[in-house]
Coordinates of C-alpha atoms and ligand atoms in Angstrom, one line a residue:
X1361 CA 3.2 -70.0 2.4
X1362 CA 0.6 -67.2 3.3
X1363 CA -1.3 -67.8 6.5
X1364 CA -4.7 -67.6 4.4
X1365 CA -3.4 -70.5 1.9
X1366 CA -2.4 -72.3 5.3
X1367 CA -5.7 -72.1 7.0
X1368 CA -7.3 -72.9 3.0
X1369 CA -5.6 -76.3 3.2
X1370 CA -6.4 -77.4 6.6
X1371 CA -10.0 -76.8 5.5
X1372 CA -10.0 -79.1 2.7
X1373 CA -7.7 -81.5 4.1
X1374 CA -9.8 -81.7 7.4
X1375 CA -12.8 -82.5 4.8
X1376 CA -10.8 -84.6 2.5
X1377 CA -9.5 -87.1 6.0
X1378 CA -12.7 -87.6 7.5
X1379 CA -12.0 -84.9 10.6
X1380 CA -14.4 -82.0 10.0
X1381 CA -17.4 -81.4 7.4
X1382 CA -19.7 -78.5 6.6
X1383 CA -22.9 -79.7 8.5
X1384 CA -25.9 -80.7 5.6
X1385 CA -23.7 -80.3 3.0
X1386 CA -26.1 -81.8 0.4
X1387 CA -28.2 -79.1 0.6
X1388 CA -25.8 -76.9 0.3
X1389 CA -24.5 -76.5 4.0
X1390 CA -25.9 -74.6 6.9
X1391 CA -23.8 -71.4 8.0
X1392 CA -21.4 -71.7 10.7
X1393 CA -22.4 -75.2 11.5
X1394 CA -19.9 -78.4 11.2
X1395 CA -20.0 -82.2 12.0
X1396 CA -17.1 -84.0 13.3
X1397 CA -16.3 -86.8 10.7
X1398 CA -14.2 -90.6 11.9
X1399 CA -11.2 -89.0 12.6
X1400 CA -13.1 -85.7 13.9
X1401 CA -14.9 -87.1 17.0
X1402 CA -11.6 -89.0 18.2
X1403 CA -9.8 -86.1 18.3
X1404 CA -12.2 -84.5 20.1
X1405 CA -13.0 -86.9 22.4
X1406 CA -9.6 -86.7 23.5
X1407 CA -8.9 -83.6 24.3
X1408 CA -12.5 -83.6 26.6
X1409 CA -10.8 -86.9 28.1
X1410 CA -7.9 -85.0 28.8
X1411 CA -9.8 -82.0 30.3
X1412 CA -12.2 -83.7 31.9
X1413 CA -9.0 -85.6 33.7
X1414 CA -6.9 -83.2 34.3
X1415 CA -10.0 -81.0 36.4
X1416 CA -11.8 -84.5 38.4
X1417 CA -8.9 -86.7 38.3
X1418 CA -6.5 -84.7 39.7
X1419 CA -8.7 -82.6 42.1
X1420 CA -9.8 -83.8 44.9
X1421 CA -12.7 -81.2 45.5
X1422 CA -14.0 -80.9 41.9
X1423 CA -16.5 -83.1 40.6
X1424 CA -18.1 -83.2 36.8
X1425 CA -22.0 -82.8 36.1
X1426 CA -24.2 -83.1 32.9
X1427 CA -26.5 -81.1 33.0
X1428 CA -29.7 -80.8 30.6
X1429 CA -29.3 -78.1 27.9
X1430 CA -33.4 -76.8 28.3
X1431 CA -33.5 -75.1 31.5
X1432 CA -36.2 -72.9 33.2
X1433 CA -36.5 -69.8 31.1
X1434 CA -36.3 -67.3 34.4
X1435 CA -32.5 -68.7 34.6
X1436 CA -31.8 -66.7 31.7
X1437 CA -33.1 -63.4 33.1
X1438 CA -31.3 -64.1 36.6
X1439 CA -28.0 -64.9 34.7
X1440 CA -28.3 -61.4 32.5
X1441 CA -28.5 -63.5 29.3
X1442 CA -32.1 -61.7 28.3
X1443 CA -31.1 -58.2 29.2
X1444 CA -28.0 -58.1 28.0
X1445 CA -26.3 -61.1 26.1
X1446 CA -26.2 -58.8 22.6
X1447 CA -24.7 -58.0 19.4
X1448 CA -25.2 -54.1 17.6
X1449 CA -25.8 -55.2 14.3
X1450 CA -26.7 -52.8 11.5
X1451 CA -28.3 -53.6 8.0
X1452 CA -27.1 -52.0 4.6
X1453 CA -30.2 -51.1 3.0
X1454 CA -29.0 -51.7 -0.3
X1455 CA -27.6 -55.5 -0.1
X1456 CA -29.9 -56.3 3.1
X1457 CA -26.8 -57.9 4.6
X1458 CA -26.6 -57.7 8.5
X1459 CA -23.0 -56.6 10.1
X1460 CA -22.0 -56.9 13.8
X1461 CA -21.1 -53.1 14.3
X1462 CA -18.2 -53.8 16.4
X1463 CA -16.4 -56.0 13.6
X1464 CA -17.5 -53.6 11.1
X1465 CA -15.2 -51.1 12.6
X1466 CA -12.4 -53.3 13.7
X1467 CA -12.1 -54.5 10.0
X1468 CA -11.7 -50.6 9.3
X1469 CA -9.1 -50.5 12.0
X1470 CA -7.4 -53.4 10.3
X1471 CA -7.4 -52.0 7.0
X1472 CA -6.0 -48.6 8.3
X1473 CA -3.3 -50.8 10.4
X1474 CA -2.6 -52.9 6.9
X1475 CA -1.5 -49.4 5.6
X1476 CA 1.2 -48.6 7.9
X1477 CA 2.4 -51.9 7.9
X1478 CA 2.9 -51.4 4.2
X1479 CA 4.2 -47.9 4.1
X1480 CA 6.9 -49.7 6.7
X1481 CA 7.9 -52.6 4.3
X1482 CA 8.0 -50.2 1.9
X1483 CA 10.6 -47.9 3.4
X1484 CA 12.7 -50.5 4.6
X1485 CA 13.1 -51.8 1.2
X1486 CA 14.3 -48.3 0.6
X1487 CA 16.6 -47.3 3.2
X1488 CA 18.0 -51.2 4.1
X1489 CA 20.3 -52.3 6.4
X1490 CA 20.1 -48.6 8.3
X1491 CA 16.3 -48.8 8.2
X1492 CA 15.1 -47.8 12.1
X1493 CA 11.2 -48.9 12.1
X1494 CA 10.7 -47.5 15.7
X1495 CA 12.0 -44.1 14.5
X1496 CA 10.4 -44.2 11.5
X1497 CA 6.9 -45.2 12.8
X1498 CA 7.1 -42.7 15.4
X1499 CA 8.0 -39.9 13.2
X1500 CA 7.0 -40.6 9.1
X1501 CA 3.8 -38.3 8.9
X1502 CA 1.8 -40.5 6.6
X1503 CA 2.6 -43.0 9.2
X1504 CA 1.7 -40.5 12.3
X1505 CA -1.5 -39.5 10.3
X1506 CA -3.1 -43.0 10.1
X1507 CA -1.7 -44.3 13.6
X1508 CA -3.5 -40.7 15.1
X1509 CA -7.2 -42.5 12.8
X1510 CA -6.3 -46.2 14.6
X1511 CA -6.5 -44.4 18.1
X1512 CA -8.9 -42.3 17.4
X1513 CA -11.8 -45.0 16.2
X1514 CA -10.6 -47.6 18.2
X1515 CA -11.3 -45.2 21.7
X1516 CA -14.5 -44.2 20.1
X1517 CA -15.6 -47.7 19.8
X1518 CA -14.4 -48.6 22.9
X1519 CA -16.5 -45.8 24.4
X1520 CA -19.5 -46.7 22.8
X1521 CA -19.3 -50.1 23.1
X1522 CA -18.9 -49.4 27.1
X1523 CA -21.8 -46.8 27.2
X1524 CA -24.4 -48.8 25.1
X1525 CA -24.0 -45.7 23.0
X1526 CA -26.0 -47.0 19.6
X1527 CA -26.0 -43.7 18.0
X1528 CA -22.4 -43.1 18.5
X1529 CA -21.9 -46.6 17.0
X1530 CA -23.7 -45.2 13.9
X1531 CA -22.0 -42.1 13.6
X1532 CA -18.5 -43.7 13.7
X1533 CA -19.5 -45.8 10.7
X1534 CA -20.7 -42.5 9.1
X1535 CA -17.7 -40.6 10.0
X1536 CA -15.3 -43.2 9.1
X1537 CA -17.7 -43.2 5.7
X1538 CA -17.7 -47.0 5.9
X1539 CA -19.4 -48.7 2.9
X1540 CA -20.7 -52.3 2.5
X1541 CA -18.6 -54.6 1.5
X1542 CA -21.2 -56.3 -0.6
X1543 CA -23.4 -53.2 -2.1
X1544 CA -20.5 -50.9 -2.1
X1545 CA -23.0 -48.1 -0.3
X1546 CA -23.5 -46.2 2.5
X1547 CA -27.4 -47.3 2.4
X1548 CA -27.2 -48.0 6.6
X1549 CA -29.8 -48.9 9.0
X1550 CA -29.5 -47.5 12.7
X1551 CA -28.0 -49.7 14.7
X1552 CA -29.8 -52.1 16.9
X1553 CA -29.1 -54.7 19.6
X1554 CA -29.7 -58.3 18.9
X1555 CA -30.1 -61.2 21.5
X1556 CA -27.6 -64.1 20.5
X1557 CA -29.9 -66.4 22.3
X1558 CA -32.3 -69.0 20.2
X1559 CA -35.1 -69.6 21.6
X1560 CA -38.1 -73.0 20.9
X1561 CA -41.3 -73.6 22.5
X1562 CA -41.9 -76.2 24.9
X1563 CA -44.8 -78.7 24.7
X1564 CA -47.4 -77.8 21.9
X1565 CA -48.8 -74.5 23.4
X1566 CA -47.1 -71.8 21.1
X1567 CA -47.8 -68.7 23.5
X1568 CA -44.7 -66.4 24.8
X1569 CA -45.4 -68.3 28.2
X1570 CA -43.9 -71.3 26.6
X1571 CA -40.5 -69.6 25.3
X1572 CA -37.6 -71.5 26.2
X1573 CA -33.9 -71.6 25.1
X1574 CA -31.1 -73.5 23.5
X1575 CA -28.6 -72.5 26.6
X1576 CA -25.7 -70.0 25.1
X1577 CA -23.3 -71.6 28.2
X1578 CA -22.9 -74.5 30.0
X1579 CA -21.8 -72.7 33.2
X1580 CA -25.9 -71.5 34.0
X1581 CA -26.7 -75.3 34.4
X1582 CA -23.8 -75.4 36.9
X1583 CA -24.9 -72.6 39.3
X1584 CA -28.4 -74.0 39.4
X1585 CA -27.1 -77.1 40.7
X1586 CA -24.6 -75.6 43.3
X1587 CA -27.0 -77.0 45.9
X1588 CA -27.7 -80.2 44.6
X1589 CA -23.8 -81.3 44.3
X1590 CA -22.8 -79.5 47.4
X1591 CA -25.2 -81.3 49.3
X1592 CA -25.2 -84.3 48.4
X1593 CA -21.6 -84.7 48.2
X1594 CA -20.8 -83.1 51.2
X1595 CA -18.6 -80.8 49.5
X1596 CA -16.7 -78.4 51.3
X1597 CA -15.6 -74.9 49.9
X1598 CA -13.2 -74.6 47.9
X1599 CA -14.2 -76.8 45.4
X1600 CA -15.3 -77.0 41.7
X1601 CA -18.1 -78.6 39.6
X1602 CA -16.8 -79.2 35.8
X1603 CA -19.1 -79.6 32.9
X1604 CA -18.7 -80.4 29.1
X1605 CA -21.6 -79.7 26.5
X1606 CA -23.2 -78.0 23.8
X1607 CA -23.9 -74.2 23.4
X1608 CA -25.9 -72.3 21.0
X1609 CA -25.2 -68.8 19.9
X1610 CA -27.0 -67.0 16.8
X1611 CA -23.6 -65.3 15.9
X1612 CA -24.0 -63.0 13.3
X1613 CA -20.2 -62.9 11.8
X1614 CA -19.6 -66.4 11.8
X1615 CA -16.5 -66.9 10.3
X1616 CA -13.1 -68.7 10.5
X1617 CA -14.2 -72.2 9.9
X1618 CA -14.8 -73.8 13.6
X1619 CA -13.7 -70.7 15.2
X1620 CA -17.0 -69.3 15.9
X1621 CA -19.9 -71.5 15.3
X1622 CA -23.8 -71.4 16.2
X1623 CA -23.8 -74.3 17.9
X1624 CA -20.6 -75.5 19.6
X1625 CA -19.1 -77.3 22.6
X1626 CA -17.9 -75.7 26.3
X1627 CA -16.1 -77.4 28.9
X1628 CA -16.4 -75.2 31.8
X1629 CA -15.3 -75.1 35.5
X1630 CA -17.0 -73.2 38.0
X1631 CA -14.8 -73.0 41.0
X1632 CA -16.6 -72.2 44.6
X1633 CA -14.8 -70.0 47.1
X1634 CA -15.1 -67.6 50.1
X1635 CA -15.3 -63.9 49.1
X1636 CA -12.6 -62.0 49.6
X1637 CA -10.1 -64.7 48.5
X1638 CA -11.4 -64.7 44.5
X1639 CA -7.8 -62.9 43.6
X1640 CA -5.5 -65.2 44.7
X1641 CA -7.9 -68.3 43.6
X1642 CA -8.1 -66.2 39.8
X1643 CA -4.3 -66.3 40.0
X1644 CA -3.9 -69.9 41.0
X1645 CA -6.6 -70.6 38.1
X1646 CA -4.7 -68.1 35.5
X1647 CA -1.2 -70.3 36.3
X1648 CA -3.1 -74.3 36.0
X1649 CA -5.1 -73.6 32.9
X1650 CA -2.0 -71.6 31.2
X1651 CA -0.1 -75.5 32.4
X1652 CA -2.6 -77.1 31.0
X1653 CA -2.2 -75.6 27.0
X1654 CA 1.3 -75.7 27.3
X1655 CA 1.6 -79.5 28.3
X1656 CA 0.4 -80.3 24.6
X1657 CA 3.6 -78.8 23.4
X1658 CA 2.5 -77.0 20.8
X1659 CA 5.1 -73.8 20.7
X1660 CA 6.2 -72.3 23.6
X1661 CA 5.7 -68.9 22.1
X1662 CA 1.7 -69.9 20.6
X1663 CA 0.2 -68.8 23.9
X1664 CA -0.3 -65.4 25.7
X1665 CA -2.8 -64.0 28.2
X1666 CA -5.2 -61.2 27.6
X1667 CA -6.5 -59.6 30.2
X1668 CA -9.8 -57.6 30.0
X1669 CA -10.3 -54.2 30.4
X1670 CA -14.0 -53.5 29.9
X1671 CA -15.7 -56.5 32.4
X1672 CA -18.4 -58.2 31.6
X1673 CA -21.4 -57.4 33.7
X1674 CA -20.4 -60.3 36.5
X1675 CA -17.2 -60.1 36.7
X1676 CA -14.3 -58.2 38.8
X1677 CA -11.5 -59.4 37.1
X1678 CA -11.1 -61.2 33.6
X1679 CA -8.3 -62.9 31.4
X1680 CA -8.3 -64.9 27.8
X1681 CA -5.7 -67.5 26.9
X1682 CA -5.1 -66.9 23.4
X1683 CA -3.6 -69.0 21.2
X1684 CA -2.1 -68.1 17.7
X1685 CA -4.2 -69.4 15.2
X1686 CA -3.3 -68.7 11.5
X1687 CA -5.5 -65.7 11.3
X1688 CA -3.8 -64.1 14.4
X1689 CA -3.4 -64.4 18.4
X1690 CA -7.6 -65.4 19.1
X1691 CA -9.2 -66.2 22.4
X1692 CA -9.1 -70.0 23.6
X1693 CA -10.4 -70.0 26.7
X1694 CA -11.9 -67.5 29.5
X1695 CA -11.4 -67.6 32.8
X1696 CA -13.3 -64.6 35.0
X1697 CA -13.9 -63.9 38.6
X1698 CA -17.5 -63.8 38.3
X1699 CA -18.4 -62.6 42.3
X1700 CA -21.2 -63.9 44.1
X1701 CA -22.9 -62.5 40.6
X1702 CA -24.6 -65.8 39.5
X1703 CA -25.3 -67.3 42.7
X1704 CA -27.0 -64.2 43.6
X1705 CA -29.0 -63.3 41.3
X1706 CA -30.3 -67.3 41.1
X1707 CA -31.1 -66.5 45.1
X1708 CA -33.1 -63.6 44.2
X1709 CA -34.5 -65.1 40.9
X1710 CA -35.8 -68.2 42.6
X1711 CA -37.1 -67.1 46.1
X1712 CA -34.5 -70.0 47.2
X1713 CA -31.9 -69.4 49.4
X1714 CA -28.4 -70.5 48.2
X1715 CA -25.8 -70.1 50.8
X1716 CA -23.1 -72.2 52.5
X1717 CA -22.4 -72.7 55.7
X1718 CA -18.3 -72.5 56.5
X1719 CA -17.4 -74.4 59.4
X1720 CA -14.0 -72.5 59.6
X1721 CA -15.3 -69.1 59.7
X1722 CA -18.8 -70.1 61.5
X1723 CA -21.1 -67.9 59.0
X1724 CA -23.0 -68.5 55.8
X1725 CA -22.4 -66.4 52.8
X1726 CA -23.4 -67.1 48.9
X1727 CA -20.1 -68.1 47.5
X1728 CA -18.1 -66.4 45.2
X1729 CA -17.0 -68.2 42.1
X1730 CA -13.3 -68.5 39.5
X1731 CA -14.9 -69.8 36.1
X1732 CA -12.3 -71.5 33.8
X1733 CA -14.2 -71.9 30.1
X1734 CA -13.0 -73.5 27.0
X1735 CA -14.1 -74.2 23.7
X1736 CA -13.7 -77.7 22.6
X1737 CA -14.2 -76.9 19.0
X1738 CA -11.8 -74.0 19.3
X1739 CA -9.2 -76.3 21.0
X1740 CA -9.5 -78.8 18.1
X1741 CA -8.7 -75.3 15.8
X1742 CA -5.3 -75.1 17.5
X1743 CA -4.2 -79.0 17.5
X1744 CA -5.2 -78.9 14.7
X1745 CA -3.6 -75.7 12.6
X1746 CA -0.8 -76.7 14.6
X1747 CA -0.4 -80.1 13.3
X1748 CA -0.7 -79.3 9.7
X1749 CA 2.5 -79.1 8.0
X1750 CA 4.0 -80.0 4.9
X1751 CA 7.3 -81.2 4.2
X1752 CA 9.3 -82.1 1.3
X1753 CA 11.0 -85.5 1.8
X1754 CA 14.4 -86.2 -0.6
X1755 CA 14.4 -89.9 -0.9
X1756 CA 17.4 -92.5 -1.2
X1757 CA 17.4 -92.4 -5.3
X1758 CA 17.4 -88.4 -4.9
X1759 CA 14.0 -88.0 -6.2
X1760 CA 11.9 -85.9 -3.9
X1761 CA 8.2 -86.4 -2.6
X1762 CA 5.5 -84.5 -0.9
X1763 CA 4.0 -85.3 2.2
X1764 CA 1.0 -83.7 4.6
X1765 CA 1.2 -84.8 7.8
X1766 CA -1.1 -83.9 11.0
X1767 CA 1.9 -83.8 13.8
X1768 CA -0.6 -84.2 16.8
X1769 CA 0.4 -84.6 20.2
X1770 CA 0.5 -88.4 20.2
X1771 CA -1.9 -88.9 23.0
X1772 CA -4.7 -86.9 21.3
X1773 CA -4.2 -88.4 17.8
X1774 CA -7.6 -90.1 16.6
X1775 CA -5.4 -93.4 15.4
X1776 CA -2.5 -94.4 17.7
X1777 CA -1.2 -97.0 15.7
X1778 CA -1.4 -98.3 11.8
X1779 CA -0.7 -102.4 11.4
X1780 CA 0.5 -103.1 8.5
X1781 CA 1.4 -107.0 6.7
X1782 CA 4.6 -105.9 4.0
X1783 CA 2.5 -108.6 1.7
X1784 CA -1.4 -110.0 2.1
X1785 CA 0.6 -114.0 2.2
X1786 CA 3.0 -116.2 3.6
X1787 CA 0.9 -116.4 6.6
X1788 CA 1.8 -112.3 7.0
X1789 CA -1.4 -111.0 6.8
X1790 CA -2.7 -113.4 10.0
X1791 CA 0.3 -112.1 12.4
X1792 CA -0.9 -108.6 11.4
X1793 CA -4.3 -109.4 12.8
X1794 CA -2.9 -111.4 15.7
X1795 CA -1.3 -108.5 17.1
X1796 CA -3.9 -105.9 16.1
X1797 CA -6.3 -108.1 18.2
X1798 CA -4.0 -107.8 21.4
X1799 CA -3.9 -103.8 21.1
X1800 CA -7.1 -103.1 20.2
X1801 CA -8.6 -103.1 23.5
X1802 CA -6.2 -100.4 24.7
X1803 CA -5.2 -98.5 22.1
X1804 CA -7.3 -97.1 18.7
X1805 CA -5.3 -99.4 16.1
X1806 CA -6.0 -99.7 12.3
X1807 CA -5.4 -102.6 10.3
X1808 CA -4.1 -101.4 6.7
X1809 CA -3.1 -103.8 4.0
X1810 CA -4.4 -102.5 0.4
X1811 CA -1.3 -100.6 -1.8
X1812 CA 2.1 -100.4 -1.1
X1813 CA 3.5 -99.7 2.4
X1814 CA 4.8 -95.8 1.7
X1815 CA 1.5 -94.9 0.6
X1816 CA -0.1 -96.4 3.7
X1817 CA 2.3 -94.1 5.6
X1818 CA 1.1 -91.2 3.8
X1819 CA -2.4 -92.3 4.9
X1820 CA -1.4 -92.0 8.0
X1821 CA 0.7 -89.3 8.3
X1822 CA -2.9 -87.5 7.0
X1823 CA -4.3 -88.4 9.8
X1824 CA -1.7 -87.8 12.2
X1825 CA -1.3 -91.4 13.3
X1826 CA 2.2 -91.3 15.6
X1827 CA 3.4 -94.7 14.8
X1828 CA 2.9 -97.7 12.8
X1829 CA 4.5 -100.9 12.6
X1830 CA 5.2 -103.2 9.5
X1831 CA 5.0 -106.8 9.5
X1832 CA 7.7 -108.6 7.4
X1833 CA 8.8 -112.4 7.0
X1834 CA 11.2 -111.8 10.1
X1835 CA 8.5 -111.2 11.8
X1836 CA 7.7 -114.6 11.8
X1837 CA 11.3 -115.4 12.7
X1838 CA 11.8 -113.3 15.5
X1839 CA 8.7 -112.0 16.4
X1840 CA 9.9 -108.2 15.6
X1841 CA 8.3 -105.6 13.9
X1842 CA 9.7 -102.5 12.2
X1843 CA 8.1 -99.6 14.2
X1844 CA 7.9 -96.1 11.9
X1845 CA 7.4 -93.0 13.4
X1846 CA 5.3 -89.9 12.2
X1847 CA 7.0 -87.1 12.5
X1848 CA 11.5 -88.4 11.9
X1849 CA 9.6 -91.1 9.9
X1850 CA 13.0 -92.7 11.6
X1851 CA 12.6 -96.2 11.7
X1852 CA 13.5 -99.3 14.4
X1853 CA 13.1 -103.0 15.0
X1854 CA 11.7 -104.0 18.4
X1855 CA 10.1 -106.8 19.9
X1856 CA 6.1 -107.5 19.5
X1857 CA 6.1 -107.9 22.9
X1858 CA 7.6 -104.0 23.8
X1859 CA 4.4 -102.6 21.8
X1860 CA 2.2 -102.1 24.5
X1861 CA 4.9 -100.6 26.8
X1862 CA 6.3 -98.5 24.1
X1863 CA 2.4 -97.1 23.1
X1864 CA 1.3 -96.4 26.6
X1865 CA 4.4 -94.4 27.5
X1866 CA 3.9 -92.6 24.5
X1867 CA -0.3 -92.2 23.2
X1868 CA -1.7 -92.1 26.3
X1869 CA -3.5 -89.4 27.9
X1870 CA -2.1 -90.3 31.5
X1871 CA 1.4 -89.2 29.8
X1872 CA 0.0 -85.9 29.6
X1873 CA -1.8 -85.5 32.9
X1874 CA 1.6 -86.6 34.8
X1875 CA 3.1 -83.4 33.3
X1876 CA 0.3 -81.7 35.4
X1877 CA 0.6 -83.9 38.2
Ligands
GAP3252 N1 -19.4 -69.1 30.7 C1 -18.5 -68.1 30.2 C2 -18.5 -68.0 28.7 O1 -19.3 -68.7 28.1 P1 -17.3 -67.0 26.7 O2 -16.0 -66.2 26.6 O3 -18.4 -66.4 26.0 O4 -17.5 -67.3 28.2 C3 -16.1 -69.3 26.6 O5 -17.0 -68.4 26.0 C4 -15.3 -70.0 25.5 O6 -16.3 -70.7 24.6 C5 -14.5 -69.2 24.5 O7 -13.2 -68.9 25.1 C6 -14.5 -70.0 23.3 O8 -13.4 -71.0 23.4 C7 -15.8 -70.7 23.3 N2 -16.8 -70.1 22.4 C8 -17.6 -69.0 22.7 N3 -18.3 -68.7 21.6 C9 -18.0 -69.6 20.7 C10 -18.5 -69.8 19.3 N4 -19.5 -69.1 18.8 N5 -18.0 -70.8 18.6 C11 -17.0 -71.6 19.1 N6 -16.5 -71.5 20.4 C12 -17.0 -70.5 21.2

């Protein structure tokens, strides 16, 4: 199946299960904005849990904060986020639709790429088994021609993204005679930069004075408190502060479902250390978070690093972890060496000094920071595209069924375990609920006992529950129950009394943060 049909049917089916809605759908939706449905917000939940562990469980020296997401407008202008947190957009004059510049022109880049990857399918149908693709992308002149456009754009765009260079940014999209995908003309606006950040008012006073806004990362709320935590926790450098919230970003390509929303969640680590020692630390940081995606097991070729090569104004050296989502390899999570940048400028900003005084060396310094920053919503994107698979299942009479199944790593699934009576008598239905009342307080446990058992399973397996067990009259023989699981759909008797043993080996998060241990 075509990636695009993929992605198409984990859309509906993430409506259809109760995981993910468009937000205010009943009047019609608001763009680029979702709420987590019932099965949503467990999933989600878990995979904070699990972060949030796996940084102030298993650290010693980092502690978690929740911070307030209104903060003192000045931050803003210390951290960089007024001056230079922008988009170029341009408007076509004709359809008075806004485009972000930058993926105007990487969509052209795309297109051109499309081509040679055509004219390459195309010849090896022709020539076959003696087809050489290296020799014949490096010497076919149609295929020389566009590659010789690709470069040429894409180090134009890089240039001009670098230089601020709006006029340049025009004059590629004239050049490249780019037209609007909507009007079909080359009607253009100039270009212009646009602040991502939203701003409100605070209080009822509507002058400028009273401009605030919705913070566009969690990490400023961090730096701000530097003091406050290492103070009163007598922390000593090194040592982190981890945080998990909402941030708000006026995104003007919002696309991709819950890829890249307007207002979404961060979990973000801001590690504190002595300059000078920010490479190795960025390494050590690179190697734990890289751990930390591939514990889930999902593919052991779905992860790669991509380092940066334009830095953003506060950093020195810069990495993504991308992940391979069905549109293509796409940015998880950041991690930067971000200097003494933040700190600094929050020193200078305020009038407050913010330094630490290091015992070892005997001498005070404004610390340098390793940020490690992940998007929740974007992590639920890759269990989640992950898990999605469909399977055909031949059955004992040789007929053959359908089934959708979320494979989620057990410990993050939503439900951990479906209870099910074979039949709602013979005292059945009561053992059920004895046993559901004995797991419930550990484990997130359904009770099910409406239509026959296989199409409870395929409830289920919707929802990526990893096991459920089946109550039967020998159950009330031998106090056994048949325990099904999700993804062999294989089948075994065990004792009631194993369940708990067998589910917190298996669903909990602790089974994941011992892989990190
Ligand atoms: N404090 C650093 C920072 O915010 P970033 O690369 O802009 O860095 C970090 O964002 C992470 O936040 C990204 O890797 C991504 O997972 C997530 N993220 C950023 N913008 C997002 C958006 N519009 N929608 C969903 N997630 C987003």
């Amino acid at each position: 199946m075509a990636n695009d049909d993929l992605f198409k049917k984990l859309i509906s089916h993430t409506k259809e299960y109760g995981f993910i809605f468009p937000s205010s759908e009943i009047y019609d939706g608001l763009s680029a904005v979702y709420d987590y449905g019932q099965y949503g917000v467990e999933l989600k939940n878990n995979i904070k849990k699990f972060w949030w562990d796996s940084m102030v469980l298993l650290h010693e020296n980092i502690v978690g904060i929740d911070s307030a997401i209104f903060m003192h407008p000045r931050i803003w202008e210390a951290s960089g986020h007024v001056g230079a947190f922008n988009d170029p957009l341009i408007d076509n004059k004709d359809s008075k639709k806004r485009y972000r510049v930058d993926v105007l022109i990487e969509d052209h880049i795309q297109k051109l790429e499309d081509k040679i990857t055509k004219e390459v399918e195309k010849a090896a149908k022709r020539f076959g088994e003696s087809f050489n693709e290296e020799m014949y992308k490096t010497t076919n002149p149609r295929v020389l021609e566009i590659q010789g456009e690709v470069d040429k754009v894409r180090t134009r765009l890089v240039d001009a993204l670098k230089a601020d260079n709006l006029e340049e940014l025009k004059q590629i999209i004239l050049d490249t005679e780019l037209v609007c995908p909507i009007s079909g003309t080359r009607n253009w606006t100039d270009v212009r930069q646009f602040n991502l950040m939203f701003d409100t008012k605070l209080g009822s006073v509507t002058d400028e004075a009273n401009t605030i806004y919705l913070r566009p990362e969690t990490a400023q709320g961090i730096f701000v408190n530097f003091l406050n935590v290492q103070k009163s926790g007598r922390m000593k450098i090194p040592f982190g502060i981890a945080q998990i919230g909402k941030a708000f970003r006026n995104e003007i390509v919002a696309r991709q479902f819950i890829f890249r929303m307007r207002e979404f969640e961060q979990m973000e680590m801001q590690f504190f250390i002595a300059p000078g020692t920010e490479m190795e630390w960025f390494k050590h940081w690179k190697e734990l978070r890289m751990k930390w995606h591939k514990s889930l097991g999902l593919g052991d070729k779905k992860h790669r690093f991509h380092d940066h090569e334009k830095l953003a104004h506060y950093a020195n050296a810069a990495t993504d972890i991308e992940f391979e989502f069905p549109f293509g390899f796409k940015e998880v999570e950041g991690i930067h060496s971000r200097t003494d940048f933040d700190l600094g400028s929050h020193q200078k900003f305020s009038g407050k000094k913010i330094t630490y005084f290091d015992p070892e060396k005997n001498e005070s310094y404004v610390p340098y920071v390793i940020e490690t920053s992940i998007g929740v919503d974007r992590m639920v994107l890759c269990v989640l595209s992950n898990a999605f698979t469909e399977e055909k299942i031949t059955k004992e009479d040789g007929s053959v069924d359908e089934r959708v199944v979320l494979k989620i790593p057990a410990a993050l699934a939503p439900v951990k375990l479906a209870i099910f009576p074979l039949v709602k008598k013979d005292g059945l239905s009561e053992k059920a609920r004895e046993i559901h009342n004995a797991l419930r307080f550990e484990f997130n446990c359904q009770y099910e006992e409406k239509d026959t058992i296989g199409r409870r399973y395929r409830r289920q397996d919707a929802i990526g529950t990893p096991f459920c067990i089946t109550i039967d009259h020998t159950t009330l023989e031998d106090d056994t129950v048949t325990l099904r699981y999700r993804d062999t759909m294989e089948q075994e008797r065990i004792p009631v009394s194993k369940l708990r043993e067998i589910l917190s080996d298996k669903v909990s998060i602790r089974t994941l943060l011992q892989k990190l241990g």
